Short mmCIF file of C-alpha atoms and ligand atoms in Angstrom, two decimals:
data_model
loop_
_atom_site.label_atom_id
_atom_site.label_comp_id
_atom_site.label_asym_id
_atom_site.label_seq_id
_atom_site.Cartn_x
_atom_site.Cartn_y
_atom_site.Cartn_z
CA MET A 1 -81.30 -47.86 31.75
CA ASN A 2 -80.36 -51.18 33.08
CA ARG A 3 -76.61 -51.22 33.72
CA SER A 4 -75.11 -54.58 34.14
CA PRO A 5 -73.50 -54.97 37.51
CA ARG A 6 -69.78 -54.61 37.59
CA ALA A 7 -68.02 -57.96 37.57
CA PRO A 8 -66.74 -58.75 41.00
CA GLY A 9 -62.99 -58.95 41.26
CA LEU A 10 -59.81 -57.33 42.41
CA PRO A 11 -59.26 -53.62 41.95
CA PRO A 12 -57.14 -52.91 38.80
CA VAL A 13 -54.07 -51.92 40.76
CA LEU A 14 -54.00 -55.29 42.50
CA VAL A 15 -54.49 -57.10 39.18
CA ALA A 16 -51.51 -55.26 37.76
CA LEU A 17 -49.45 -56.07 40.85
CA ALA A 18 -50.37 -59.75 40.58
CA ALA A 19 -49.31 -59.76 36.93
CA LEU A 20 -45.96 -58.24 37.84
CA VAL A 21 -45.40 -60.82 40.57
CA ALA A 22 -46.25 -63.61 38.13
CA LEU A 23 -43.84 -62.19 35.55
CA ALA A 24 -41.04 -61.92 38.11
CA ALA A 25 -41.67 -65.49 39.23
CA ALA A 26 -41.59 -66.75 35.65
CA THR A 27 -38.31 -64.93 35.06
CA LEU A 28 -36.83 -66.53 38.16
CA VAL A 29 -37.96 -69.99 37.07
CA VAL A 30 -36.50 -69.59 33.58
CA GLY A 31 -33.28 -68.25 35.06
CA ALA A 32 -33.08 -71.17 37.50
CA VAL A 33 -33.67 -73.70 34.73
CA LEU A 34 -30.99 -72.11 32.58
CA GLU A 35 -28.51 -71.93 35.45
CA GLY A 36 -29.14 -75.51 36.52
CA ARG A 37 -28.82 -77.06 33.12
CA ALA A 38 -25.57 -76.82 31.27
CA GLY A 39 -26.21 -77.14 27.61
CA PRO A 40 -26.91 -75.58 24.31
CA VAL A 41 -29.91 -73.54 25.44
CA ARG A 42 -28.01 -71.80 28.19
CA ASP A 43 -25.01 -71.28 25.93
CA ALA A 44 -27.25 -69.82 23.25
CA VAL A 45 -28.81 -67.44 25.75
CA ARG A 46 -25.36 -66.41 26.93
CA ALA A 47 -24.17 -65.88 23.35
CA VAL A 48 -27.14 -63.68 22.56
CA THR A 49 -26.70 -61.71 25.78
CA THR A 50 -23.01 -61.23 25.05
CA ALA A 51 -23.64 -60.21 21.45
CA THR A 52 -26.22 -57.71 22.64
CA ALA A 53 -23.81 -56.29 25.18
CA LEU A 54 -21.16 -55.95 22.50
CA GLY A 55 -23.49 -53.91 20.38
CA GLY A 56 -25.26 -56.16 17.94
CA LEU A 57 -26.99 -59.41 17.23
CA ASP A 58 -26.02 -59.20 13.60
CA GLU A 59 -24.08 -62.35 12.78
CA GLY A 60 -22.36 -60.46 10.00
CA ALA A 61 -21.00 -57.79 12.38
CA PRO A 62 -17.33 -57.24 11.58
CA GLY A 63 -14.95 -59.20 13.79
CA GLU A 64 -11.25 -59.95 13.96
CA ALA A 65 -11.31 -61.62 10.52
CA ASP A 66 -12.46 -58.24 9.13
CA GLY A 67 -9.50 -56.49 10.68
CA ARG A 68 -11.28 -55.30 13.79
CA ILE A 69 -8.87 -54.74 16.68
CA GLY A 70 -11.22 -53.48 19.38
CA ASP A 71 -9.71 -52.82 22.78
CA ARG A 72 -6.82 -55.26 22.36
CA GLU A 73 -3.28 -54.00 22.36
CA VAL A 74 -1.93 -55.03 18.99
CA THR A 75 1.57 -54.42 17.68
CA ILE A 76 3.02 -54.78 14.20
CA ASP A 77 4.33 -58.22 15.24
CA ASP A 78 0.92 -59.69 16.07
CA ASP A 79 -0.61 -62.48 14.04
CA VAL A 80 -4.03 -60.94 13.41
CA PRO A 81 -5.60 -60.11 10.04
CA ALA A 82 -5.41 -56.34 10.70
CA VAL A 83 -1.62 -56.78 10.64
CA THR A 84 -0.93 -59.80 8.44
CA ARG A 85 -3.04 -58.45 5.56
CA LEU A 86 -1.13 -55.18 5.38
CA ASP A 87 1.02 -54.50 2.35
CA PRO A 88 4.36 -56.23 3.16
CA GLU A 89 6.40 -53.08 2.49
CA LEU A 90 4.23 -51.01 4.80
CA ARG A 91 4.41 -53.70 7.43
CA ALA A 92 8.19 -53.78 7.24
CA ALA A 93 8.43 -50.00 7.50
CA VAL A 94 6.07 -49.84 10.47
CA ARG A 95 8.00 -52.64 12.16
CA GLU A 96 11.26 -50.75 11.73
CA ALA A 97 9.68 -47.54 12.98
CA SER A 98 8.21 -49.35 15.98
CA ARG A 99 11.63 -50.76 16.89
CA ALA A 100 13.24 -47.33 16.62
CA ALA A 101 10.51 -45.70 18.70
CA GLU A 102 10.71 -48.45 21.31
CA ALA A 103 14.46 -47.93 21.54
CA GLU A 104 13.59 -44.41 22.69
CA GLY A 105 11.12 -45.75 25.22
CA ILE A 106 7.98 -45.16 23.17
CA GLU A 107 5.65 -48.11 22.77
CA VAL A 108 3.79 -48.33 19.48
CA HIS A 109 0.39 -49.97 19.09
CA LEU A 110 -1.74 -50.31 16.02
CA THR A 111 -5.27 -49.11 16.61
CA SER A 112 -6.19 -50.12 13.06
CA GLY A 113 -4.57 -51.65 10.01
CA TRP A 114 -6.08 -53.65 7.18
CA ARG A 115 -9.91 -53.63 7.15
CA SER A 116 -12.39 -55.63 5.09
CA GLU A 117 -14.81 -53.70 2.90
CA ALA A 118 -17.65 -54.76 5.22
CA TYR A 119 -15.80 -53.39 8.26
CA GLN A 120 -15.00 -50.14 6.45
CA GLN A 121 -18.64 -49.78 5.43
CA SER A 122 -19.80 -50.32 9.02
CA LEU A 123 -17.34 -47.64 10.21
CA LEU A 124 -18.68 -45.26 7.57
CA ASP A 125 -22.28 -46.00 8.59
CA GLU A 126 -21.37 -45.30 12.23
CA ALA A 127 -19.64 -42.06 11.25
CA VAL A 128 -22.66 -40.89 9.25
CA ALA A 129 -24.84 -41.58 12.29
CA THR A 130 -22.37 -39.75 14.55
CA TYR A 131 -21.70 -36.72 12.37
CA GLY A 132 -25.16 -36.43 10.91
CA SER A 133 -24.21 -36.33 7.25
CA ARG A 134 -22.24 -38.28 4.72
CA GLU A 135 -20.27 -35.14 3.87
CA GLU A 136 -19.10 -34.52 7.44
CA ALA A 137 -18.44 -38.24 7.98
CA SER A 138 -16.19 -38.31 4.91
CA ARG A 139 -13.78 -35.96 6.69
CA TRP A 140 -12.99 -38.86 9.04
CA VAL A 141 -13.93 -42.14 7.39
CA ALA A 142 -13.41 -43.10 3.75
CA SER A 143 -15.69 -45.36 1.75
CA PRO A 144 -14.67 -48.99 1.14
CA ALA A 145 -13.83 -48.02 -2.44
CA THR A 146 -11.36 -45.31 -1.45
CA SER A 147 -9.97 -46.34 1.95
CA ALA A 148 -6.27 -47.14 2.07
CA HIS A 149 -7.06 -49.38 5.03
CA VAL A 150 -9.08 -51.69 2.78
CA THR A 151 -6.15 -52.15 0.39
CA GLY A 152 -3.77 -52.73 3.32
CA ASP A 153 -1.89 -49.49 2.65
CA ALA A 154 -2.58 -47.62 5.90
CA VAL A 155 -2.06 -47.98 9.62
CA ASP A 156 -3.38 -46.01 12.56
CA VAL A 157 -0.87 -45.86 15.40
CA GLY A 158 -1.22 -45.02 19.06
CA PRO A 159 -0.96 -43.90 21.74
CA THR A 160 -0.50 -40.21 21.05
CA ASP A 161 3.23 -40.07 21.77
CA ALA A 162 3.76 -42.92 19.30
CA ALA A 163 1.79 -40.99 16.69
CA TYR A 164 3.94 -37.92 17.31
CA TRP A 165 7.07 -40.05 17.00
CA PHE A 166 5.86 -41.23 13.59
CA ALA A 167 5.06 -37.66 12.56
CA GLU A 168 8.58 -36.56 13.43
CA HIS A 169 10.65 -39.54 12.30
CA GLY A 170 8.45 -41.67 10.03
CA ALA A 171 9.40 -40.01 6.76
CA ARG A 172 12.90 -41.48 6.69
CA LEU A 173 11.20 -44.88 6.62
CA GLY A 174 8.74 -43.73 3.98
CA LEU A 175 5.87 -43.22 6.42
CA CYS A 176 3.79 -40.08 6.02
CA GLN A 177 0.91 -38.52 7.87
CA VAL A 178 -1.63 -38.13 5.06
CA TYR A 179 -4.36 -36.05 6.71
CA GLY A 180 -3.86 -32.97 8.85
CA ASN A 181 -6.72 -34.00 11.13
CA GLU A 182 -5.40 -37.54 11.70
CA ILE A 183 -2.06 -37.55 13.49
CA TRP A 184 -2.41 -41.34 13.84
CA HIS A 185 -2.86 -42.35 10.19
CA TYR A 186 0.26 -43.30 8.19
CA GLU A 187 0.86 -44.53 4.66
CA LEU A 188 4.00 -45.18 2.61
CA ARG A 189 4.06 -41.95 0.64
CA ALA A 190 7.53 -40.49 1.11
CA THR A 191 9.79 -39.97 -1.87
CA THR A 192 13.05 -41.92 -1.92
CA ASP A 193 14.83 -39.00 -0.26
CA GLY A 194 12.44 -39.20 2.69
CA THR A 195 10.15 -36.29 1.88
CA CYS A 196 6.44 -36.50 2.56
CA PRO A 197 3.88 -34.58 0.51
CA PRO A 198 2.10 -31.89 2.54
CA PRO A 199 -0.82 -33.42 4.46
CA LEU A 200 -4.31 -32.96 3.07
CA PRO A 201 -6.63 -31.10 5.46
CA ASP A 202 -8.80 -34.19 5.94
CA GLY A 203 -10.18 -37.28 4.24
CA ALA A 204 -12.84 -35.33 2.38
CA ALA A 205 -10.07 -33.44 0.59
CA ALA A 206 -8.84 -36.76 -0.80
CA GLY A 207 -11.99 -36.85 -2.92
ZN1 ZN B 1 -6.48 -44.52 9.31
#
């Protein structure tokens, strides 16, 4: 059998090393070009990098206009959609409660308020991924069709001592904790004499 001679050349490990060096060099060149040239290309690269870091390239990802609050400290007085799109009566009650709590040295932040249907859906999708089933997720996150956040009729308050203040004193302003497993979630549900209905065990019990 006449084997053809092996092609002369570098051993495979050296070829691979050379390829890596070339790739690193190319990366450096691209980086240098982008750094050196202000302009749309660099900005676009930055935007993509930032979007990736924030958890998605999806242009339709819910943002502030959808009621997303993120890590910002938002109060009932802030001019953001999560607050301004709340039901006016709820907003007034939460404002009054916030003032009263603050008078006792307890700062009140809103961790969530009004949410768009798209935002609510994305939260539900995340919850299904986290909890492993739609059924378990529904204990914590309602669908866009049933969420009181989507209609502007619910707020989530924080930090914890603010939530406890609401639990103890909110009813006289009409504010009730609706779910036993969510000390932070309040809706205007008190009767005119300031009595809240007993909390449901969790969101799934709301049906
Ligand atoms: Zn809530």
